PDB file of C-alpha atoms in Angstrom:
ATOM      1  CA  MET K   2      41.968  49.743  89.624  1.00 65.00           C
ATOM      2  CA  ALA K   3      45.799  48.363  89.576  1.00 89.00           C
ATOM      3  CA  PHE K   4      45.537  46.153  86.627  1.00 97.00           C
ATOM      4  CA  CYS K   5      43.145  44.700  84.055  1.00 98.00           C
ATOM      5  CA  VAL K   6      42.452  40.759  84.352  1.00 98.00           C
ATOM      6  CA  PHE K   7      42.227  39.073  81.256  1.00 98.00           C
ATOM      7  CA  THR K   8      41.534  35.427  80.415  1.00 97.00           C
ATOM      8  CA  ASP K   9      39.986  33.765  77.515  1.00 94.00           C
ATOM      9  CA  GLY K  10      36.950  31.641  76.250  1.00 91.00           C
ATOM     10  CA  CYS K  11      38.572  28.374  77.787  1.00 93.00           C
ATOM     11  CA  SER K  12      38.338  29.489  81.379  1.00 96.00           C
ATOM     12  CA  ASN K  13      34.389  28.310  81.188  1.00 96.00           C
ATOM     13  CA  LEU K  14      33.500  31.502  83.612  1.00 97.00           C
ATOM     14  CA  PRO K  15      29.673  32.512  83.636  1.00 97.00           C
ATOM     15  CA  GLY K  16      28.911  36.107  82.477  1.00 96.00           C
ATOM     16  CA  ALA K  17      27.703  37.035  86.042  1.00 96.00           C
ATOM     17  CA  VAL K  18      31.073  36.048  87.567  1.00 97.00           C
ATOM     18  CA  LEU K  19      33.096  37.987  84.635  1.00 97.00           C
ATOM     19  CA  LYS K  20      31.026  41.111  85.182  1.00 97.00           C
ATOM     20  CA  GLU K  21      31.089  40.843  89.086  1.00 97.00           C
ATOM     21  CA  LEU K  22      34.917  40.443  89.126  1.00 98.00           C
ATOM     22  CA  GLU K  23      35.646  42.618  86.418  1.00 98.00           C
ATOM     23  CA  ILE K  24      37.516  39.914  84.226  1.00 98.00           C
ATOM     24  CA  ARG K  25      37.988  40.627  80.440  1.00 98.00           C
ATOM     25  CA  VAL K  26      37.818  37.918  78.217  1.00 96.00           C
ATOM     26  CA  LEU K  27      39.508  37.138  74.682  1.00 95.00           C
ATOM     27  CA  PRO K  28      37.036  35.498  72.504  1.00 87.00           C
ATOM     28  CA  CYS K  29      38.245  32.075  71.147  1.00 89.00           C
ATOM     29  CA  THR K  30      36.994  30.496  67.451  1.00 92.00           C
ATOM     30  CA  TYR K  31      36.313  27.047  66.685  1.00 94.00           C
ATOM     31  CA  THR K  32      35.058  24.994  63.686  1.00 96.00           C
ATOM     32  CA  MET K  33      32.186  22.798  63.757  1.00 96.00           C
ATOM     33  CA  ASP K  34      31.874  20.636  60.718  1.00 96.00           C
ATOM     34  CA  GLY K  35      33.885  23.338  58.927  1.00 95.00           C
ATOM     35  CA  THR K  36      31.914  26.249  60.066  1.00 96.00           C
ATOM     36  CA  PRO K  37      33.549  28.361  61.964  1.00 95.00           C
ATOM     37  CA  VAL K  38      31.924  29.803  65.588  1.00 95.00           C
ATOM     38  CA  VAL K  39      33.116  32.778  67.380  1.00 92.00           C
ATOM     39  CA  TYR K  40      32.684  31.940  71.322  1.00 92.00           C
ATOM     40  CA  SER K  41      32.448  35.173  73.597  1.00 90.00           C
ATOM     41  CA  GLY K  42      33.786  33.222  76.389  1.00 91.00           C
ATOM     42  CA  ASP K  43      30.369  33.944  78.451  1.00 94.00           C
ATOM     43  CA  ILE K  44      29.283  30.250  79.387  1.00 95.00           C
ATOM     44  CA  GLU K  45      26.000  31.718  79.701  1.00 94.00           C
ATOM     45  CA  THR K  46      25.477  32.248  75.892  1.00 94.00           C
ATOM     46  CA  PHE K  47      27.003  28.695  75.099  1.00 95.00           C
ATOM     47  CA  ASP K  48      24.378  26.252  73.830  1.00 96.00           C
ATOM     48  CA  ALA K  49      25.633  23.169  75.502  1.00 96.00           C
ATOM     49  CA  HIS K  50      23.189  20.954  74.749  1.00 97.00           C
ATOM     50  CA  GLY K  51      23.082  21.697  70.924  1.00 97.00           C
ATOM     51  CA  TYR K  52      26.810  21.577  70.907  1.00 97.00           C
ATOM     52  CA  TYR K  53      27.324  18.297  72.970  1.00 97.00           C
ATOM     53  CA  ASP K  54      24.207  16.886  71.036  1.00 97.00           C
ATOM     54  CA  ARG K  55      25.946  17.300  67.859  1.00 97.00           C
ATOM     55  CA  LEU K  56      29.045  15.779  69.195  1.00 96.00           C
ATOM     56  CA  ARG K  57      27.206  12.762  69.840  1.00 94.00           C
ATOM     57  CA  SER K  58      25.701  12.595  66.241  1.00 95.00           C
ATOM     58  CA  GLY K  59      29.724  12.712  64.938  1.00 93.00           C
ATOM     59  CA  SER K  60      30.215  16.487  64.395  1.00 95.00           C
ATOM     60  CA  GLN K  61      33.598  17.425  64.096  1.00 93.00           C
ATOM     61  CA  VAL K  62      35.164  20.411  66.094  1.00 94.00           C
ATOM     62  CA  ARG K  63      38.597  21.927  65.251  1.00 92.00           C
ATOM     63  CA  THR K  64      39.697  24.343  67.968  1.00 89.00           C
ATOM     64  CA  THR K  65      42.124  27.553  67.007  1.00 86.00           C
ATOM     65  CA  LEU K  66      44.580  28.815  68.815  1.00 85.00           C
ATOM     66  CA  LEU K  67      44.634  32.767  70.208  1.00 92.00           C
ATOM     67  CA  ASN K  68      47.312  33.982  68.160  1.00 94.00           C
ATOM     68  CA  THR K  69      49.961  36.944  69.270  1.00 96.00           C
ATOM     69  CA  GLU K  70      48.174  39.700  67.334  1.00 96.00           C
ATOM     70  CA  THR K  71      45.009  38.850  69.152  1.00 96.00           C
ATOM     71  CA  PHE K  72      46.605  39.638  72.520  1.00 97.00           C
ATOM     72  CA  LEU K  73      48.400  42.710  71.214  1.00 98.00           C
ATOM     73  CA  SER K  74      45.097  44.157  70.166  1.00 97.00           C
ATOM     74  CA  HIS K  75      43.574  43.679  73.429  1.00 97.00           C
ATOM     75  CA  PHE K  76      46.446  44.467  75.667  1.00 98.00           C
ATOM     76  CA  ARG K  77      47.473  47.743  74.041  1.00 98.00           C
ATOM     77  CA  PRO K  78      44.489  49.660  74.788  1.00 97.00           C
ATOM     78  CA  VAL K  79      44.677  49.117  78.208  1.00 97.00           C
ATOM     79  CA  LEU K  80      48.461  49.725  78.642  1.00 98.00           C
ATOM     80  CA  ARG K  81      47.918  52.978  76.921  1.00 97.00           C
ATOM     81  CA  GLN K  82      45.407  53.965  79.538  1.00 96.00           C
ATOM     82  CA  GLY K  83      48.325  53.306  82.133  1.00 96.00           C
ATOM     83  CA  LEU K  84      46.772  50.183  83.800  1.00 97.00           C
ATOM     84  CA  ASP K  85      49.279  46.833  83.949  1.00 98.00           C
ATOM     85  CA  VAL K  86      47.922  43.249  82.573  1.00 98.00           C
ATOM     86  CA  VAL K  87      47.215  40.182  84.303  1.00 98.00           C
ATOM     87  CA  TYR K  88      46.340  37.493  81.828  1.00 98.00           C
ATOM     88  CA  VAL K  89      46.061  33.863  82.937  1.00 98.00           C
ATOM     89  CA  GLY K  90      45.425  31.375  80.339  1.00 97.00           C
ATOM     90  CA  LEU K  91      45.014  27.605  79.469  1.00 95.00           C
ATOM     91  CA  SER K  92      47.981  25.220  80.372  1.00 95.00           C
ATOM     92  CA  SER K  93      51.141  25.056  78.381  1.00 94.00           C
ATOM     93  CA  GLY K  94      51.016  21.565  78.723  1.00 91.00           C
ATOM     94  CA  ILE K  95      47.657  21.333  76.500  1.00 90.00           C
ATOM     95  CA  SER K  96      48.128  24.182  74.255  1.00 90.00           C
ATOM     96  CA  GLY K  97      50.255  26.912  72.753  1.00 92.00           C
ATOM     97  CA  THR K  98      48.175  29.943  73.973  1.00 95.00           C
ATOM     98  CA  ILE K  99      50.346  30.968  76.697  1.00 96.00           C
ATOM     99  CA  GLN K 100      53.351  31.037  74.327  1.00 97.00           C
ATOM    100  CA  ALA K 101      51.650  33.240  71.786  1.00 97.00           C
ATOM    101  CA  ALA K 102      50.471  35.505  75.133  1.00 98.00           C
ATOM    102  CA  THR K 103      54.248  35.473  76.589  1.00 98.00           C
ATOM    103  CA  ILE K 104      55.566  36.599  72.756  1.00 98.00           C
ATOM    104  CA  ALA K 105      53.228  39.595  72.788  1.00 98.00           C
ATOM    105  CA  ALA K 106      53.848  40.704  76.302  1.00 98.00           C
ATOM    106  CA  GLU K 107      57.679  40.726  75.029  1.00 97.00           C
ATOM    107  CA  ASP K 108      56.601  42.965  72.261  1.00 97.00           C
ATOM    108  CA  LEU K 109      54.761  45.073  74.406  1.00 98.00           C
ATOM    109  CA  LYS K 110      57.419  45.981  77.128  1.00 95.00           C
ATOM    110  CA  GLU K 111      59.682  47.497  74.278  1.00 92.00           C
ATOM    111  CA  GLU K 112      56.588  49.815  73.644  1.00 96.00           C
ATOM    112  CA  PHE K 113      55.614  50.293  77.020  1.00 97.00           C
ATOM    113  CA  PRO K 114      58.763  50.066  79.161  1.00 96.00           C
ATOM    114  CA  ASP K 115      56.642  51.598  82.485  1.00 96.00           C
ATOM    115  CA  ARG K 116      53.903  48.986  82.332  1.00 97.00           C
ATOM    116  CA  THR K 117      53.737  45.397  83.431  1.00 98.00           C
ATOM    117  CA  VAL K 118      52.039  42.513  81.459  1.00 98.00           C
ATOM    118  CA  ARG K 119      52.110  39.272  83.348  1.00 98.00           C
ATOM    119  CA  ILE K 120      51.465  35.855  82.087  1.00 98.00           C
ATOM    120  CA  VAL K 121      50.468  33.177  83.866  1.00 98.00           C
ATOM    121  CA  ASP K 122      50.130  29.986  82.866  1.00 98.00           C
ATOM    122  CA  SER K 123      47.373  28.245  84.970  1.00 97.00           C
ATOM    123  CA  MET K 124      48.720  24.661  84.337  1.00 96.00           C
ATOM    124  CA  GLY K 125      44.881  23.907  84.125  1.00 95.00           C
ATOM    125  CA  ALA K 126      41.886  23.917  81.741  1.00 94.00           C
ATOM    126  CA  GLY K 127      38.309  25.117  81.775  1.00 96.00           C
ATOM    127  CA  LEU K 128      37.213  26.180  85.338  1.00 98.00           C
ATOM    128  CA  GLY K 129      40.667  25.489  86.504  1.00 97.00           C
ATOM    129  CA  SER K 130      41.923  28.255  84.513  1.00 97.00           C
ATOM    130  CA  GLY K 131      38.739  30.238  85.279  1.00 98.00           C
ATOM    131  CA  LEU K 132      39.497  29.687  89.241  1.00 98.00           C
ATOM    132  CA  LEU K 133      43.138  31.410  89.187  1.00 98.00           C
ATOM    133  CA  ALA K 134      41.355  34.248  86.814  1.00 98.00           C
ATOM    134  CA  CYS K 135      39.013  34.797  89.665  1.00 98.00           C
ATOM    135  CA  ARG K 136      41.957  34.964  92.332  1.00 98.00           C
ATOM    136  CA  ALA K 137      43.447  37.255  90.064  1.00 98.00           C
ATOM    137  CA  ALA K 138      40.698  39.818  90.595  1.00 98.00           C
ATOM    138  CA  ASP K 139      40.709  38.959  94.040  1.00 98.00           C
ATOM    139  CA  LEU K 140      44.226  40.028  94.693  1.00 98.00           C
ATOM    140  CA  ARG K 141      43.731  43.263  92.761  1.00 98.00           C
ATOM    141  CA  LYS K 142      40.768  43.786  95.347  1.00 97.00           C
ATOM    142  CA  GLU K 143      43.303  43.260  97.992  1.00 97.00           C
ATOM    143  CA  GLY K 144      45.495  45.855  96.222  1.00 97.00           C
ATOM    144  CA  LYS K 145      48.378  43.780  95.138  1.00 97.00           C
ATOM    145  CA  THR K 146      49.887  44.858  91.953  1.00 97.00           C
ATOM    146  CA  ALA K 147      50.260  42.970  88.848  1.00 98.00           C
ATOM    147  CA  SER K 148      53.903  41.453  89.526  1.00 97.00           C
ATOM    148  CA  GLU K 149      52.679  40.642  93.139  1.00 98.00           C
ATOM    149  CA  ALA K 150      49.494  38.913  91.904  1.00 98.00           C
ATOM    150  CA  GLY K 151      51.190  37.045  89.165  1.00 98.00           C
ATOM    151  CA  GLU K 152      53.943  35.958  91.906  1.00 98.00           C
ATOM    152  CA  ILE K 153      50.843  34.360  94.231  1.00 98.00           C
ATOM    153  CA  LEU K 154      48.972  33.087  91.100  1.00 98.00           C
ATOM    154  CA  ASP K 155      52.442  30.833  90.290  1.00 97.00           C
ATOM    155  CA  ARG K 156      52.283  29.562  93.818  1.00 97.00           C
ATOM    156  CA  GLU K 157      48.570  29.033  94.000  1.00 97.00           C
ATOM    157  CA  ARG K 158      48.085  26.850  90.947  1.00 97.00           C
ATOM    158  CA  ARG K 159      50.428  24.222  92.565  1.00 96.00           C
ATOM    159  CA  ASN K 160      47.317  23.454  94.576  1.00 97.00           C
ATOM    160  CA  LEU K 161      44.735  23.644  91.873  1.00 97.00           C
ATOM    161  CA  CYS K 162      42.663  20.249  91.825  1.00 97.00           C
ATOM    162  CA  GLU K 163      40.975  19.262  88.868  1.00 97.00           C
ATOM    163  CA  TYR K 164      39.531  16.096  88.567  1.00 97.00           C
ATOM    164  CA  PHE K 165      37.057  14.835  86.082  1.00 95.00           C
ATOM    165  CA  THR K 166      35.539  11.887  84.268  1.00 94.00           C
ATOM    166  CA  VAL K 167      34.149  10.960  80.672  1.00 92.00           C
ATOM    167  CA  ASP K 168      31.202   8.874  79.588  1.00 87.00           C
ATOM    168  CA  ASP K 169      32.560   7.628  76.276  1.00 79.00           C
ATOM    169  CA  LEU K 170      36.295   6.962  75.660  1.00 71.00           C
ATOM    170  CA  LYS K 171      36.215   7.750  71.942  1.00 75.00           C
ATOM    171  CA  PHE K 172      36.626  11.335  72.440  1.00 68.00           C
ATOM    172  CA  LEU K 173      40.031  10.617  74.486  1.00 68.00           C
ATOM    173  CA  ARG K 174      40.865   8.419  72.043  1.00 59.00           C
ATOM    174  CA  GLY K 175      40.712  10.779  69.377  1.00 52.00           C
ATOM    175  CA  THR K 176      43.259  13.226  71.240  1.00 54.00           C
ATOM    176  CA  GLY K 177      45.593  10.336  71.909  1.00 50.00           C
ATOM    177  CA  ARG K 178      45.111  10.424  75.613  1.00 46.00           C
ATOM    178  CA  ILE K 179      44.276   6.671  75.448  1.00 46.00           C
ATOM    179  CA  SER K 180      44.840   3.992  72.927  1.00 43.00           C
ATOM    180  CA  ALA K 181      42.278   2.765  70.641  1.00 42.00           C
ATOM    181  CA  ALA K 182      42.741  -0.436  72.022  1.00 36.00           C
ATOM    182  CA  THR K 183      42.422   0.554  75.652  1.00 44.00           C
ATOM    183  CA  ALA K 184      39.064   2.575  74.515  1.00 41.00           C
ATOM    184  CA  ALA K 185      37.625  -0.565  73.040  1.00 41.00           C
ATOM    185  CA  LEU K 186      38.690  -2.606  76.070  1.00 41.00           C
ATOM    186  CA  GLY K 187      37.021   0.328  78.499  1.00 45.00           C
ATOM    187  CA  SER K 188      33.890   0.395  76.376  1.00 52.00           C
ATOM    188  CA  VAL K 189      33.284  -3.292  76.767  1.00 42.00           C
ATOM    189  CA  LEU K 190      34.065  -3.578  80.666  1.00 53.00           C
ATOM    190  CA  ASN K 191      32.482  -0.217  81.325  1.00 74.00           C
ATOM    191  CA  ILE K 192      35.650   1.452  82.557  1.00 80.00           C
ATOM    192  CA  LYS K 193      35.310   4.992  83.277  1.00 87.00           C
ATOM    193  CA  PRO K 194      38.619   6.584  83.745  1.00 85.00           C
ATOM    194  CA  ILE K 195      39.442   9.641  86.007  1.00 90.00           C
ATOM    195  CA  LEU K 196      41.581  12.217  84.853  1.00 90.00           C
ATOM    196  CA  ARG K 197      43.360  15.027  86.514  1.00 92.00           C
ATOM    197  CA  GLY K 198      45.647  18.072  85.793  1.00 91.00           C
ATOM    198  CA  ASP K 199      49.036  17.031  86.979  1.00 92.00           C
ATOM    199  CA  GLU K 200      51.791  19.254  88.217  1.00 91.00           C
ATOM    200  CA  THR K 201      53.071  19.508  84.795  1.00 91.00           C
ATOM    201  CA  GLY K 202      50.048  21.089  83.408  1.00 91.00           C
ATOM    202  CA  HIS K 203      49.191  18.170  81.430  1.00 89.00           C
ATOM    203  CA  ILE K 204      46.178  15.694  81.643  1.00 85.00           C
ATOM    204  CA  THR K 205      46.713  12.464  83.014  1.00 85.00           C
ATOM    205  CA  ALA K 206      44.621   9.367  84.059  1.00 84.00           C
ATOM    206  CA  CYS K 207      44.978   8.657  87.660  1.00 89.00           C
ATOM    207  CA  HIS K 208      42.186   5.949  88.503  1.00 90.00           C
ATOM    208  CA  LYS K 209      39.881   3.780  86.683  1.00 89.00           C
ATOM    209  CA  ALA K 210      36.312   3.002  88.087  1.00 92.00           C
ATOM    210  CA  ARG K 211      33.889   0.317  86.858  1.00 90.00           C
ATOM    211  CA  GLY K 212      30.922   2.139  85.979  1.00 91.00           C
ATOM    212  CA  ARG K 213      29.739   5.713  86.027  1.00 93.00           C
ATOM    213  CA  LYS K 214      28.485   5.857  89.538  1.00 95.00           C
ATOM    214  CA  LYS K 215      31.819   4.697  91.008  1.00 96.00           C
ATOM    215  CA  ALA K 216      33.324   7.050  88.754  1.00 95.00           C
ATOM    216  CA  VAL K 217      31.568  10.189  90.388  1.00 97.00           C
ATOM    217  CA  ASP K 218      31.937   8.683  93.694  1.00 97.00           C
ATOM    218  CA  TYR K 219      35.833   8.875  92.974  1.00 97.00           C
ATOM    219  CA  LEU K 220      35.301  12.400  92.225  1.00 98.00           C
ATOM    220  CA  VAL K 221      33.549  13.213  95.690  1.00 98.00           C
ATOM    221  CA  GLN K 222      36.134  11.287  97.773  1.00 97.00           C
ATOM    222  CA  ARG K 223      38.875  13.370  96.134  1.00 97.00           C
ATOM    223  CA  TYR K 224      36.801  16.493  97.333  1.00 97.00           C
ATOM    224  CA  ALA K 225      36.822  15.025 100.682  1.00 97.00           C
ATOM    225  CA  GLU K 226      40.028  14.196 100.898  1.00 96.00           C
ATOM    226  CA  LYS K 227      42.105  17.311  99.287  1.00 96.00           C
ATOM    227  CA  ALA K 228      39.769  20.609  99.369  1.00 96.00           C
ATOM    228  CA  VAL K 229      41.571  23.028 101.857  1.00 95.00           C
ATOM    229  CA  ARG K 230      39.193  25.667 103.549  1.00 94.00           C
ATOM    230  CA  PRO K 231      36.419  25.074 100.926  1.00 93.00           C
ATOM    231  CA  GLY K 232      34.229  27.134 102.988  1.00 93.00           C
ATOM    232  CA  GLU K 233      36.515  29.876 102.369  1.00 93.00           C
ATOM    233  CA  SER K 234      37.055  29.833  98.617  1.00 93.00           C
ATOM    234  CA  ARG K 235      35.241  29.011  95.395  1.00 97.00           C
ATOM    235  CA  VAL K 236      34.820  25.697  93.992  1.00 98.00           C
ATOM    236  CA  ALA K 237      33.608  24.646  90.428  1.00 98.00           C
ATOM    237  CA  ILE K 238      31.621  22.067  88.561  1.00 98.00           C
ATOM    238  CA  SER K 239      31.501  21.705  84.683  1.00 98.00           C
ATOM    239  CA  HIS K 240      29.328  19.093  82.782  1.00 98.00           C
ATOM    240  CA  GLY K 241      29.074  17.920  79.036  1.00 97.00           C
ATOM    241  CA  ASP K 242      25.589  18.284  79.063  1.00 97.00           C
ATOM    242  CA  CYS K 243      24.566  16.224  82.093  1.00 97.00           C
ATOM    243  CA  PRO K 244      23.163  18.811  84.317  1.00 97.00           C
ATOM    244  CA  GLU K 245      21.221  16.254  86.770  1.00 97.00           C
ATOM    245  CA  GLU K 246      24.338  14.391  87.375  1.00 97.00           C
ATOM    246  CA  ALA K 247      26.392  17.758  87.835  1.00 98.00           C
ATOM    247  CA  GLN K 248      23.492  18.963  90.326  1.00 98.00           C
ATOM    248  CA  ALA K 249      23.392  15.725  92.121  1.00 98.00           C
ATOM    249  CA  LEU K 250      27.466  15.977  92.538  1.00 98.00           C
ATOM    250  CA  ALA K 251      27.122  19.604  93.763  1.00 98.00           C
ATOM    251  CA  GLU K 252      24.493  18.485  96.620  1.00 98.00           C
ATOM    252  CA  ARG K 253      27.439  15.559  97.698  1.00 98.00           C
ATOM    253  CA  LEU K 254      30.285  17.973  97.905  1.00 98.00           C
ATOM    254  CA  ILE K 255      27.828  20.682  99.389  1.00 97.00           C
ATOM    255  CA  ALA K 256      26.714  18.034 102.060  1.00 97.00           C
ATOM    256  CA  ILE K 257      30.896  17.212 103.076  1.00 97.00           C
ATOM    257  CA  ALA K 258      31.725  21.059 103.086  1.00 96.00           C
ATOM    258  CA  LYS K 259      29.718  23.797 101.592  1.00 96.00           C
ATOM    259  CA  PRO K 260      31.791  26.168  99.147  1.00 97.00           C
ATOM    260  CA  GLY K 261      32.473  29.890  99.991  1.00 96.00           C
ATOM    261  CA  GLU K 262      31.197  30.147  96.427  1.00 97.00           C
ATOM    262  CA  LEU K 263      29.907  27.261  93.954  1.00 98.00           C
ATOM    263  CA  ILE K 264      30.486  27.977  90.214  1.00 98.00           C
ATOM    264  CA  PHE K 265      28.021  25.608  88.552  1.00 96.00           C
ATOM    265  CA  CYS K 266      27.864  25.401  84.662  1.00 97.00           C
ATOM    266  CA  PRO K 267      28.300  23.513  81.298  1.00 98.00           C
ATOM    267  CA  HIS K 268      32.101  22.687  80.062  1.00 98.00           C
ATOM    268  CA  GLU K 269      33.245  24.991  77.236  1.00 96.00           C
ATOM    269  CA  PRO K 270      33.693  24.104  73.844  1.00 96.00           C
ATOM    270  CA  PHE K 271      37.658  24.313  73.200  1.00 93.00           C
ATOM    271  CA  THR K 272      38.417  21.207  75.906  1.00 91.00           C
ATOM    272  CA  GLY K 273      34.705  19.788  75.633  1.00 94.00           C
ATOM    273  CA  ALA K 274      35.633  18.656  72.230  1.00 91.00           C
ATOM    274  CA  HIS K 275      38.048  16.481  73.573  1.00 89.00           C
ATOM    275  CA  VAL K 276      36.350  15.018  76.463  1.00 91.00           C
ATOM    276  CA  GLY K 277      32.825  14.947  75.178  1.00 93.00           C
ATOM    277  CA  PRO K 278      29.192  14.975  76.114  1.00 95.00           C
ATOM    278  CA  GLY K 279      28.953  13.289  79.627  1.00 96.00           C
ATOM    279  CA  MET K 280      31.941  14.913  81.016  1.00 95.00           C
ATOM    280  CA  LEU K 281      31.846  15.722  84.510  1.00 97.00           C
ATOM    281  CA  ALA K 282      34.444  17.830  86.214  1.00 98.00           C
ATOM    282  CA  VAL K 283      35.216  19.223  89.982  1.00 98.00           C
ATOM    283  CA  PHE K 284      37.761  21.892  90.359  1.00 98.00           C
ATOM    284  CA  PHE K 285      39.094  23.290  93.933  1.00 98.00           C
ATOM    285  CA  PHE K 286      42.046  24.286  95.544  1.00 97.00           C
ATOM    286  CA  GLY K 287      43.379  21.452  98.230  1.00 96.00           C
ATOM    287  CA  ASP K 288      46.976  20.536  99.531  1.00 90.00           C
ATOM    288  CA  GLY K 289      48.873  19.989  96.265  1.00 89.00           C
ATOM    289  CA  ARG K 290      47.292  18.705  93.258  1.00 89.00           C
TER     290      ARG K 290
END
């Protein structure tokens, strides 16, 4: 093993994938109604129904950034073993986590001048950063160095497609993605926005659909039009406690082009607090974002 692959709880990966690909996860914390919660990073241990049900009932979630000390405490033992590090993190367009990781990498460069700590800004969120972390593990298996893997991931993130829709606009309103007036009007007219991770790593609206069915149809359309060689790669679906709809979406994607591997799971709690219950998302590699 030339290097260790790290990511964090925002990558949304199931424990089985983490174990198979030997990806290490930095635990994240959040508070729900003032009570601290430590999330291990394995989505299979996450009570998605309970979490999203509490959001439906009005519970308030506050997320906490990973700080530089957390990165230092996890990276340093690996470097002491003589291994390099590749960390794939949540987009700098929506979080300061990458900045904290970069500061840690600079500090460790002085302490371990012969080692490499490569910080990769996924420019994505949820399973977007998760798919890039999986690619890092693939590249390690192919014999790439940490530096080589980082360069490849920086290129491949330009083709990372992330499309999602939400069921209740109040959560996007709360994060400032849409105005209160737009949220109110959208709710009256049953407008469902489609959002994506854009070229700068920000979450932006790219389409509006009248009703849930047309919103899901648009996700399917994006996959049909943009996915590049899905049969040879991973595709991922996450959901905010709407497993039946997510399963129906998976079946439609498989009918278009069966993925080489399909990751299917609830959406993690960190960005999940901003998109809310009923969120439905698809992640894949295409020709551009």
